[in-house]
Each structure stands twice: as C-alpha cells, then as structure tokens.
Amino acid sequence: MKKITIAEMAKYNGETVKLGAWIANKRSSGKIAFLQLRDGSGFVQGVVVKAEVGEELFATAKGLTQETSLYVTGEVKEDERSAFGYELAVTGIEVIHEAKDFPITPKEHGTEFLMDNRHLWLRSRRQHAIMKIRNEIIRATYEFFNENGFVKVDPPILTGSSPEGTSELFATKYFDEDAYLSQSGQLYMEAAAMALGKVFSFGPTFRAEKSKTRRHLIEFWMIEPEMAFMEHEESLEVQEQYVSHIVQSVLKNCKLELERLERDVSKLEKIKAPFPRVSYDDAIKWLNENGFDDIKWGEDFGAPHETALAESYDMPIFITNYPIGIKPFYMQPHPDRDDVVLCADMIAPEGYGEIIGGSERIHDYDLMKQRIQEHGLDEEAYAWYLDLSKFGAVPHSGFGLGLERTVAWISGVEHVRESIPFPRLLNRLYP
Ligand code: 4AD
C-alpha cells in the first residue's frame, strides 16, 4: 500500500492509501466518527463507519484524543463538501503515540497562553495557513529576483558597524572586540552590488527596540536588494513590481490558506503596479489639514499617521523624499533641495504600516565622509564602506522589505507575532 501525504491525495482518488497523521479534532456519534486529520501538508477528514469497520476499530477511533499520532489507512474519495475536495474512508488505524490533555483545545485561549505554547500553537489550522503564506512569499521572492537577474548574497550577522543608527543595537563580544547583531545587511549589499550588479539578501535582522506594537519584532527577517547604476525612481519601479509579484503569487498558490484565514481577497486582487507616490511634504500638509495637528514638517510619522495616509488608497503607497534629519547618513540628497533625501517608504494598505524602507545611496566620497562625521560614527569602522565611493563609485539604490509585516498584511492577521514561527518580542525569549 502506498504511503502518501494529504497534499497528494488528489492523485490517488479511488485508491487505498496509508497516511501518517495527527488528530486535529474529532467528533463522533454511535455509528460514525469524523477524524480531522493533519499531517503538515494539509488537513483532511477521515470518516469511520461502525457498520463497515466493526466494533473494535470503531472503538479505537472513538477513543482517539487530540494530537494523537497515527498511521491511518483508507480509500481516497472525492467529496465536494470538504474544502479540500477529498476525504478518507478509514479502514485501519495504528496509533503511534497517544497524546493526553493537549493544552490548546478548539475553545478560545488568551494571547499570552497561546504565546507560551507557541511550539504547540503552530499546529493549528490558522498558524499552518500563515506559515504556508510566509513560505509562498519567500518562494516568490527568490523567483522574482532570480528571474530579474539578481544574485543572492549573504551578508554577515555579526558586524562591527550599524547602518540604521546606534540606539537599537544588540551588542555582544567578539572575543576581545565589541560586535553587534546585524540590524541590516545593506552596507555589505552595497559592496556586493559593486561586484555583482544586482543582488539581494534574505536573512534575520535584530533591533533592540523597546516598542511593544503590532508591527514590531526584536528579530525579524528582511529581504534587501541592492542595485548598481540604479536611480531612486527606477528602484521604486522594482519595488512595486516585486510587491505585486508576491501578492499575485499568494493569490494563485495559497487559495485554501487565504480562505481559512477569511482574508478578503478582493482587496489583494487589486494590488498591481504602479503604486501611488506621495511626497513627504504633501503627506504632512494632508495630515495637518485632516485633523492631525500632532505632527509638523521634520518629524517622523507614527503608526496612526501612516494608517491615515494609506487609508484613501487601495494600493500600497510610496511616501517619498523625507527630511534629511530623520533618515540615516547614507541617503543621497535631493538634487534640487538640501533639506530632503531621495528615499521612499512603502506603506501597506489596511493599516499594516511601512513594509519597505529604501533609498538612493550617496556615491560621492567627500559627501559620504562628511555625513559619517555629522552622524558621529566611528570613521575607522566605516573605512571599508568609504572604499566603495573611492573606487569606481556609481549611482546605486536599494531597499529592505520586512517579511513579517508583509506576511501579516497579505494574510490579514492583526499582529506580526503570528507571522513568524517563534517571535522574539519585548519580554519574550521563550519558546
Ligand atoms: O526602514 P528600515 O529600518 O530600513 C533598513 O534597514 C534599510 N537599511 C534597508 C535597506 O535599504 N536595505 O527597515 C526596513 C523594513 C521596514 O520597512 C519594516 O518592514 C521592517 O524592515 N522592519 C521591522 N519589522 C518588524 N519589526 C521591526 N522592529 C522592524 N523594523 C523594521
């Protein structure tokens, strides 16, 4: 008998097969038991009919507890009523391990309890769907960049410098030296772009941010493309193409998952390049005219500002050309103004906030040196980075997309803690 996974069942319609599975849930009457089976690849219903399998097997089925592991055999049957399209007419059960008192039952649990049990909560249908969507976004990311001539480059995690400012660094010892966990691979990706043209990275980044919001993680995963001979506006075009591609890929390949999460897909179907561009100046003006008198030119947006700005669009929007004073040292000044830089943040719709931060980078040696000094950065630590504008410097741009915020938006989940398998949050290092 063939051992298959739930995801493969469609290929075995009418055949008797064997599945390794766990009991996600069960209901039974005197004559029939419905086993909700899961095996990681999917969820399917197993039907055990007493009159067909006999007293003993039926009693075993009735006694199965949540999360018990088993091998189950049966005939694959097409079934229009099931979301998956198939069910298993069970003919045999072999219990592998009986689970007793699984803590996460189908009833409602509080967030803290679920977070304490994250290692078990991951087994739920909802979490399964979110992780599958996360995986699809990662797959579509590699697809997009590989198809567009980018080379994947892996920047280091242990670093001696800090591109996004020094206040949110995780410091550690590197033998006798001070080191930091990477908060962005950008500077290394710039070096790689000068070697390979168009590059992208995908890896964990760390921010010791004391923020306890639905958008902040201490450890999050970032996709960081960097492109030589690429100006600001050209980079925005890559960004909107990339984000459209991942949204359309999830729509195509994660139908069941989006349905399980009750995601309003009509909102996602609209996400296609180009995306609107709004200047920082206009954004401030609009906010001030629309009841936000708590922000003035020169200040950074808070979550309510971003949400309000994005609300009038059903697309992600770019907010461009922020004041130089609230952005990192490496951003290229605007050619006609010295008070703003060539940068943009992409704000997702539906209140999910900033998902991308990007900019054109300075490629003039003297200006870069001056900016490093103005920011009070250790010149010695940045000597290697300055080399990039010393030897064949070219206009170049790049950006960073935060994976978890993107997963949260596309999945329609409220909080980023559900869009990463094991979230590191303020006050949470376990499990
Ligand atoms: O805007 P950020 O800080 O940009 C950079 O790090 C650049 N060096 C990237 C680059 O140009 N290569 O962060 C980029 C994105 C944000 O838009 C957001 O999606 C995500 O990273 N992000 C976070 N996600 C979860 N938790 C946090 N604490 C985050 N901080 C940033």
Tab-separated table of N, CA, C and O in Angstrom, residues 103-198:
chain	number	residue	atom	x	y	z
A	103	PRO	N	-2.837	20.990	25.474
A	103	PRO	CA	-3.337	22.219	26.117
A	103	PRO	C	-4.157	23.145	25.227
A	103	PRO	O	-4.963	23.916	25.735
A	104	ILE	N	-3.939	23.078	23.898
A	104	ILE	CA	-4.667	24.018	23.033
A	104	ILE	C	-5.864	23.313	22.420
A	104	ILE	O	-5.739	22.508	21.506
A	105	THR	N	-7.022	23.574	22.989
A	105	THR	CA	-8.252	22.912	22.563
A	105	THR	C	-8.980	23.824	21.572
A	105	THR	O	-8.613	24.986	21.412
A	106	PRO	N	-10.009	23.315	20.914
A	106	PRO	CA	-10.715	24.180	19.955
A	106	PRO	C	-11.391	25.400	20.597
A	106	PRO	O	-11.832	26.295	19.896
A	107	LYS	N	-11.464	25.466	21.917
A	107	LYS	CA	-12.067	26.660	22.539
A	107	LYS	C	-11.102	27.859	22.447
A	107	LYS	O	-9.936	27.705	22.090
A	108	GLU	N	-11.595	29.040	22.763
A	108	GLU	CA	-10.773	30.265	22.702
A	108	GLU	C	-9.732	30.287	23.826
A	108	GLU	O	-10.016	29.904	24.953
A	109	HIS	N	-8.526	30.721	23.478
A	109	HIS	CA	-7.495	30.894	24.512
A	109	HIS	C	-6.974	32.321	24.459
A	109	HIS	O	-6.997	32.957	23.401
A	110	GLY	N	-6.405	32.804	25.553
A	110	GLY	CA	-5.820	34.142	25.584
A	110	GLY	C	-4.485	34.167	24.846
A	110	GLY	O	-3.822	33.135	24.692
A	111	THR	N	-4.076	35.362	24.414
A	111	THR	CA	-2.848	35.510	23.635
A	111	THR	C	-1.619	35.038	24.410
A	111	THR	O	-0.764	34.332	23.873
A	112	GLU	N	-1.500	35.426	25.675
A	112	GLU	CA	-0.308	35.058	26.447
A	112	GLU	C	-0.171	33.540	26.557
A	112	GLU	O	0.911	32.987	26.428
A	113	PHE	N	-1.313	32.881	26.793
A	113	PHE	CA	-1.318	31.421	26.885
A	113	PHE	C	-0.868	30.803	25.562
A	113	PHE	O	-0.026	29.905	25.523
A	114	LEU	N	-1.394	31.341	24.471
A	114	LEU	CA	-1.028	30.816	23.156
A	114	LEU	C	0.452	31.078	22.863
A	114	LEU	O	1.147	30.224	22.315
A	115	MET	N	0.930	32.256	23.253
A	115	MET	CA	2.344	32.576	23.018
A	115	MET	C	3.259	31.692	23.867
A	115	MET	O	4.321	31.282	23.412
A	116	ASP	N	2.846	31.389	25.103
A	116	ASP	CA	3.631	30.467	25.938
A	116	ASP	C	3.702	29.083	25.300
A	116	ASP	O	4.638	28.329	25.520
A	117	ASN	N	2.660	28.768	24.551
A	117	ASN	CA	2.584	27.452	23.912
A	117	ASN	C	2.798	27.549	22.403
A	117	ASN	O	2.243	26.766	21.634
A	118	ARG	N	3.600	28.507	21.984
A	118	ARG	CA	3.807	28.741	20.554
A	118	ARG	C	4.258	27.468	19.836
A	118	ARG	O	3.880	27.207	18.689
A	119	HIS	N	5.099	26.665	20.528
A	119	HIS	CA	5.615	25.429	19.912
A	119	HIS	C	4.496	24.448	19.584
A	119	HIS	O	4.645	23.597	18.712
A	120	LEU	N	3.373	24.558	20.286
A	120	LEU	CA	2.230	23.684	20.009
A	120	LEU	C	1.158	24.419	19.184
A	120	LEU	O	0.473	23.821	18.353
A	121	TRP	N	1.067	25.725	19.425
A	121	TRP	CA	0.068	26.554	18.726
A	121	TRP	C	0.309	26.518	17.210
A	121	TRP	O	-0.628	26.599	16.407
A	122	LEU	N	1.597	26.370	16.834
A	122	LEU	CA	1.956	26.322	15.412
A	122	LEU	C	1.195	25.227	14.652
A	122	LEU	O	1.088	25.272	13.443
A	123	ARG	N	0.685	24.227	15.396
A	123	ARG	CA	-0.010	23.111	14.740
A	123	ARG	C	-1.426	23.475	14.298
A	123	ARG	O	-2.061	22.699	13.583
A	124	SER	N	-1.922	24.616	14.768
A	124	SER	CA	-3.335	24.941	14.467
A	124	SER	C	-3.518	25.282	12.994
A	124	SER	O	-2.570	25.645	12.302
A	125	ARG	N	-4.738	25.155	12.533
A	125	ARG	CA	-5.042	25.439	11.119
A	125	ARG	C	-4.665	26.851	10.743
A	125	ARG	O	-4.151	27.111	9.669
A	126	ARG	N	-4.972	27.775	11.656
A	126	ARG	CA	-4.702	29.182	11.357
A	126	ARG	C	-3.194	29.432	11.212
A	126	ARG	O	-2.744	30.054	10.262
A	127	GLN	N	-2.430	28.912	12.174
A	127	GLN	CA	-0.984	29.132	12.115
A	127	GLN	C	-0.368	28.405	10.922
A	127	GLN	O	0.567	28.898	10.293
A	128	HIS	N	-0.900	27.231	10.634
A	128	HIS	CA	-0.444	26.467	9.469
A	128	HIS	C	-0.630	27.307	8.208
A	128	HIS	O	0.275	27.417	7.370
A	129	ALA	N	-1.794	27.937	8.088
A	129	ALA	CA	-2.082	28.753	6.896
A	129	ALA	C	-1.120	29.937	6.804
A	129	ALA	O	-0.592	30.252	5.729
A	130	ILE	N	-0.852	30.577	7.939
A	130	ILE	CA	0.042	31.748	7.915
A	130	ILE	C	1.457	31.318	7.515
A	130	ILE	O	2.118	31.975	6.708
A	131	MET	N	1.926	30.199	8.066
A	131	MET	CA	3.280	29.737	7.728
A	131	MET	C	3.386	29.336	6.252
A	131	MET	O	4.434	29.510	5.625
A	132	LYS	N	2.318	28.787	5.699
A	132	LYS	CA	2.335	28.433	4.273
A	132	LYS	C	2.405	29.707	3.413
A	132	LYS	O	3.080	29.738	2.392
A	133	ILE	N	1.697	30.738	3.837
A	133	ILE	CA	1.735	32.006	3.090
A	133	ILE	C	3.125	32.626	3.205
A	133	ILE	O	3.691	33.112	2.224
A	134	ARG	N	3.688	32.575	4.403
A	134	ARG	CA	5.067	33.075	4.583
A	134	ARG	C	6.015	32.357	3.609
A	134	ARG	O	6.831	32.971	2.929
A	135	ASN	N	5.874	31.046	3.558
A	135	ASN	CA	6.729	30.259	2.670
A	135	ASN	C	6.525	30.638	1.205
A	135	ASN	O	7.476	30.722	0.430
A	136	GLU	N	5.283	30.895	0.829
A	136	GLU	CA	5.000	31.276	-0.565
A	136	GLU	C	5.628	32.633	-0.893
A	136	GLU	O	6.144	32.842	-1.994
A	137	ILE	N	5.594	33.548	0.072
A	137	ILE	CA	6.209	34.865	-0.154
A	137	ILE	C	7.726	34.704	-0.344
A	137	ILE	O	8.324	35.329	-1.224
A	138	ILE	N	8.322	33.840	0.450
A	138	ILE	CA	9.772	33.597	0.312
A	138	ILE	C	10.059	32.961	-1.060
A	138	ILE	O	10.967	33.373	-1.775
A	139	ARG	N	9.246	31.986	-1.430
A	139	ARG	CA	9.446	31.321	-2.736
A	139	ARG	C	9.315	32.338	-3.878
A	139	ARG	O	10.148	32.403	-4.779
A	140	ALA	N	8.268	33.165	-3.804
A	140	ALA	CA	8.028	34.143	-4.873
A	140	ALA	C	9.123	35.213	-4.895
A	140	ALA	O	9.426	35.781	-5.944
A	141	THR	N	9.714	35.479	-3.730
A	141	THR	CA	10.826	36.437	-3.654
A	141	THR	C	12.023	35.916	-4.438
A	141	THR	O	12.588	36.604	-5.282
A	142	TYR	N	12.405	34.669	-4.166
A	142	TYR	CA	13.530	34.077	-4.899
A	142	TYR	C	13.216	34.040	-6.392
A	142	TYR	O	14.084	34.318	-7.220
A	143	GLU	N	11.980	33.689	-6.712
A	143	GLU	CA	11.569	33.617	-8.124
A	143	GLU	C	11.737	34.977	-8.790
A	143	GLU	O	12.338	35.098	-9.860
A	144	PHE	N	11.192	36.014	-8.151
A	144	PHE	CA	11.226	37.358	-8.741
A	144	PHE	C	12.664	37.812	-8.975
A	144	PHE	O	13.020	38.257	-10.069
A	145	PHE	N	13.498	37.699	-7.950
A	145	PHE	CA	14.853	38.240	-8.095
A	145	PHE	C	15.711	37.372	-9.025
A	145	PHE	O	16.520	37.892	-9.785
A	146	ASN	N	15.514	36.067	-8.978
A	146	ASN	CA	16.274	35.222	-9.907
A	146	ASN	C	15.882	35.514	-11.349
A	146	ASN	O	16.722	35.576	-12.230
A	147	GLU	N	14.578	35.707	-11.577
A	147	GLU	CA	14.120	35.965	-12.958
A	147	GLU	C	14.550	37.339	-13.461
A	147	GLU	O	14.536	37.598	-14.654
A	148	ASN	N	14.882	38.238	-12.532
A	148	ASN	CA	15.257	39.586	-12.940
A	148	ASN	C	16.760	39.862	-12.845
A	148	ASN	O	17.179	41.020	-12.764
A	149	GLY	N	17.534	38.802	-12.833
A	149	GLY	CA	18.986	38.950	-12.945
A	149	GLY	C	19.712	39.325	-11.662
A	149	GLY	O	20.841	39.816	-11.705
A	150	PHE	N	19.073	39.096	-10.512
A	150	PHE	CA	19.730	39.389	-9.227
A	150	PHE	C	20.490	38.148	-8.749
A	150	PHE	O	20.093	37.018	-9.046
A	151	VAL	N	21.542	38.387	-7.989
A	151	VAL	CA	22.309	37.290	-7.389
A	151	VAL	C	22.081	37.332	-5.881
A	151	VAL	O	22.168	38.405	-5.273
A	152	LYS	N	21.805	36.188	-5.279
A	152	LYS	CA	21.594	36.150	-3.821
A	152	LYS	C	22.963	36.217	-3.138
A	152	LYS	O	23.864	35.434	-3.455
A	153	VAL	N	23.090	37.157	-2.220
A	153	VAL	CA	24.351	37.335	-1.483
A	153	VAL	C	24.002	37.345	0.004
A	153	VAL	O	22.988	37.917	0.408
A	154	ASP	N	24.827	36.713	0.812
A	154	ASP	CA	24.535	36.611	2.248
A	154	ASP	C	25.441	37.506	3.069
A	154	ASP	O	26.623	37.203	3.231
A	155	PRO	N	24.915	38.595	3.592
A	155	PRO	CA	25.746	39.462	4.440
A	155	PRO	C	25.945	38.829	5.821
A	155	PRO	O	25.194	37.932	6.199
A	156	PRO	N	26.954	39.303	6.574
A	156	PRO	CA	27.193	38.694	7.896
A	156	PRO	C	26.126	39.093	8.919
A	156	PRO	O	25.475	40.127	8.767
A	157	ILE	N	25.982	38.267	9.932
A	157	ILE	CA	25.054	38.563	11.040
A	157	ILE	C	25.817	39.289	12.154
A	157	ILE	O	25.293	40.158	12.827
A	158	LEU	N	27.056	38.875	12.391
A	158	LEU	CA	27.890	39.551	13.388
A	158	LEU	C	28.638	40.678	12.687
A	158	LEU	O	29.335	40.436	11.698
A	159	THR	N	28.466	41.894	13.161
A	159	THR	CA	29.048	43.034	12.451
A	159	THR	C	29.748	43.981	13.428
A	159	THR	O	29.504	43.945	14.637
A	160	GLY	N	30.551	44.864	12.816
A	160	GLY	CA	31.224	45.862	13.639
A	160	GLY	C	30.625	47.245	13.455
A	160	GLY	O	31.028	48.197	14.119
A	161	SER	N	29.659	47.385	12.546
A	161	SER	CA	29.078	48.713	12.300
A	161	SER	C	27.556	48.638	12.277
A	161	SER	O	26.977	47.558	12.248
A	162	SER	N	26.929	49.819	12.237
A	162	SER	CA	25.473	49.871	12.452
A	162	SER	C	24.800	50.857	11.509
A	162	SER	O	24.738	52.039	11.811
A	163	PRO	N	24.308	50.409	10.371
A	163	PRO	CA	23.760	51.338	9.383
A	163	PRO	C	22.535	52.127	9.840
A	163	PRO	O	22.329	53.247	9.391
A	164	GLU	N	21.700	51.585	10.677
A	164	GLU	CA	20.433	52.252	10.997
A	164	GLU	C	20.465	52.987	12.331
A	164	GLU	O	19.451	53.115	13.001
A	165	GLY	N	21.664	53.485	12.731
A	165	GLY	CA	21.730	54.217	13.996
A	165	GLY	C	22.150	53.308	15.120
A	165	GLY	O	21.995	52.093	15.048
A	166	THR	N	22.676	53.920	16.166
A	166	THR	CA	23.344	53.118	17.194
A	166	THR	C	22.467	52.793	18.403
A	166	THR	O	22.865	52.031	19.270
A	167	SER	N	21.251	53.345	18.442
A	167	SER	CA	20.470	53.208	19.674
A	167	SER	C	19.768	51.860	19.800
A	167	SER	O	19.367	51.467	20.882
A	168	GLU	N	19.622	51.125	18.696
A	168	GLU	CA	18.825	49.898	18.767
A	168	GLU	C	19.659	48.645	18.522
A	168	GLU	O	19.177	47.657	18.003
A	169	LEU	N	20.914	48.713	18.929
A	169	LEU	CA	21.825	47.601	18.632
A	169	LEU	C	21.869	46.562	19.738
A	169	LEU	O	21.834	46.898	20.919
A	170	PHE	N	21.983	45.309	19.342
A	170	PHE	CA	22.284	44.253	20.299
A	170	PHE	C	23.792	44.076	20.314
A	170	PHE	O	24.374	43.630	19.323
A	171	ALA	N	24.402	44.448	21.400
A	171	ALA	CA	25.859	44.342	21.489
A	171	ALA	C	26.230	42.960	22.008
A	171	ALA	O	25.503	42.349	22.785
A	172	THR	N	27.370	42.478	21.548
A	172	THR	CA	27.877	41.208	22.044
A	172	THR	C	29.402	41.275	22.000
A	172	THR	O	29.957	42.245	21.479
A	173	LYS	N	30.054	40.307	22.570
A	173	LYS	CA	31.509	40.290	22.483
A	173	LYS	C	31.915	39.416	21.312
A	173	LYS	O	31.311	38.373	21.050
A	174	TYR	N	32.930	39.856	20.583
A	174	TYR	CA	33.500	39.044	19.510
A	174	TYR	C	34.928	38.786	19.954
A	174	TYR	O	35.834	39.523	19.611
A	175	PHE	N	35.093	37.772	20.776
A	175	PHE	CA	36.340	37.558	21.520
A	175	PHE	C	36.636	38.837	22.309
A	175	PHE	O	35.832	39.209	23.141
A	176	ASP	N	37.719	39.569	21.970
A	176	ASP	CA	38.025	40.767	22.767
A	176	ASP	C	37.390	42.032	22.209
A	176	ASP	O	37.468	43.091	22.829
A	177	GLU	N	36.793	41.943	21.011
A	177	GLU	CA	36.226	43.143	20.388
A	177	GLU	C	34.741	43.280	20.687
A	177	GLU	O	34.060	42.306	20.994
A	178	ASP	N	34.234	44.495	20.488
A	178	ASP	CA	32.788	44.708	20.568
A	178	ASP	C	32.186	44.389	19.207
A	178	ASP	O	32.746	44.737	18.177
A	179	ALA	N	31.062	43.731	19.222
A	179	ALA	CA	30.369	43.431	17.965
A	179	ALA	C	28.877	43.631	18.161
A	179	ALA	O	28.404	43.821	19.294
A	180	TYR	N	28.131	43.622	17.060
A	180	TYR	CA	26.683	43.813	17.112
A	180	TYR	C	26.002	42.773	16.241
A	180	TYR	O	26.577	42.322	15.250
A	181	LEU	N	24.769	42.453	16.609
A	181	LEU	CA	23.953	41.627	15.717
A	181	LEU	C	23.436	42.550	14.620
A	181	LEU	O	23.004	43.670	14.897
A	182	SER	N	23.445	42.076	13.398
A	182	SER	CA	23.115	42.914	12.243
A	182	SER	C	21.699	43.490	12.347
A	182	SER	O	20.740	42.780	12.633
A	183	GLN	N	21.587	44.799	12.105
A	183	GLN	CA	20.243	45.399	12.033
A	183	GLN	C	19.834	45.634	10.577
A	183	GLN	O	18.695	45.986	10.298
A	184	SER	N	20.770	45.414	9.665
A	184	SER	CA	20.516	45.500	8.221
A	184	SER	C	21.803	45.081	7.533
A	184	SER	O	22.889	45.429	7.979
A	185	GLY	N	21.668	44.345	6.443
A	185	GLY	CA	22.863	43.931	5.698
A	185	GLY	C	23.250	44.922	4.625
A	185	GLY	O	24.165	44.681	3.835
A	186	GLN	N	22.555	46.058	4.615
A	186	GLN	CA	22.659	46.996	3.488
A	186	GLN	C	24.071	47.354	3.052
A	186	GLN	O	24.399	47.303	1.873
A	187	LEU	N	24.914	47.757	4.002
A	187	LEU	CA	26.237	48.251	3.609
A	187	LEU	C	27.028	47.148	2.891
A	187	LEU	O	27.743	47.409	1.935
A	188	TYR	N	26.862	45.925	3.365
A	188	TYR	CA	27.539	44.787	2.721
A	188	TYR	C	26.929	44.517	1.353
A	188	TYR	O	27.626	44.122	0.408
A	189	MET	N	25.614	44.726	1.255
A	189	MET	CA	24.953	44.508	-0.036
A	189	MET	C	25.399	45.559	-1.050
A	189	MET	O	25.487	45.290	-2.236
A	190	GLU	N	25.708	46.760	-0.563
A	190	GLU	CA	26.230	47.791	-1.472
A	190	GLU	C	27.573	47.340	-2.031
A	190	GLU	O	27.834	47.477	-3.235
A	191	ALA	N	28.423	46.792	-1.152
A	191	ALA	CA	29.725	46.283	-1.622
A	191	ALA	C	29.499	45.165	-2.638
A	191	ALA	O	30.166	45.104	-3.684
A	192	ALA	N	28.518	44.297	-2.355
A	192	ALA	CA	28.244	43.165	-3.253
A	192	ALA	C	27.696	43.646	-4.598
A	192	ALA	O	28.013	43.069	-5.646
A	193	ALA	N	26.887	44.720	-4.572
A	193	ALA	CA	26.325	45.244	-5.828
A	193	ALA	C	27.439	45.766	-6.735
A	193	ALA	O	27.334	45.703	-7.962
A	194	MET	N	28.512	46.282	-6.130
A	194	MET	CA	29.628	46.788	-6.931
A	194	MET	C	30.406	45.621	-7.556
A	194	MET	O	31.171	45.798	-8.496
A	195	ALA	N	30.197	44.425	-7.010
A	195	ALA	CA	30.867	43.248	-7.576
A	195	ALA	C	29.954	42.489	-8.536
A	195	ALA	O	30.398	41.941	-9.535
A	196	LEU	N	28.632	42.450	-8.217
A	196	LEU	CA	27.718	41.569	-8.951
A	196	LEU	C	26.560	42.300	-9.634
A	196	LEU	O	25.700	41.663	-10.246
A	197	GLY	N	26.501	43.615	-9.521
A	197	GLY	CA	25.479	44.402	-10.216
A	197	GLY	C	24.163	44.493	-9.468
A	197	GLY	O	23.872	45.481	-8.809
A	198	LYS	N	23.346	43.428	-9.569
A	198	LYS	CA	22.070	43.410	-8.838
A	198	LYS	C	22.090	42.238	-7.866
A	198	LYS	O	22.282	41.080	-8.286
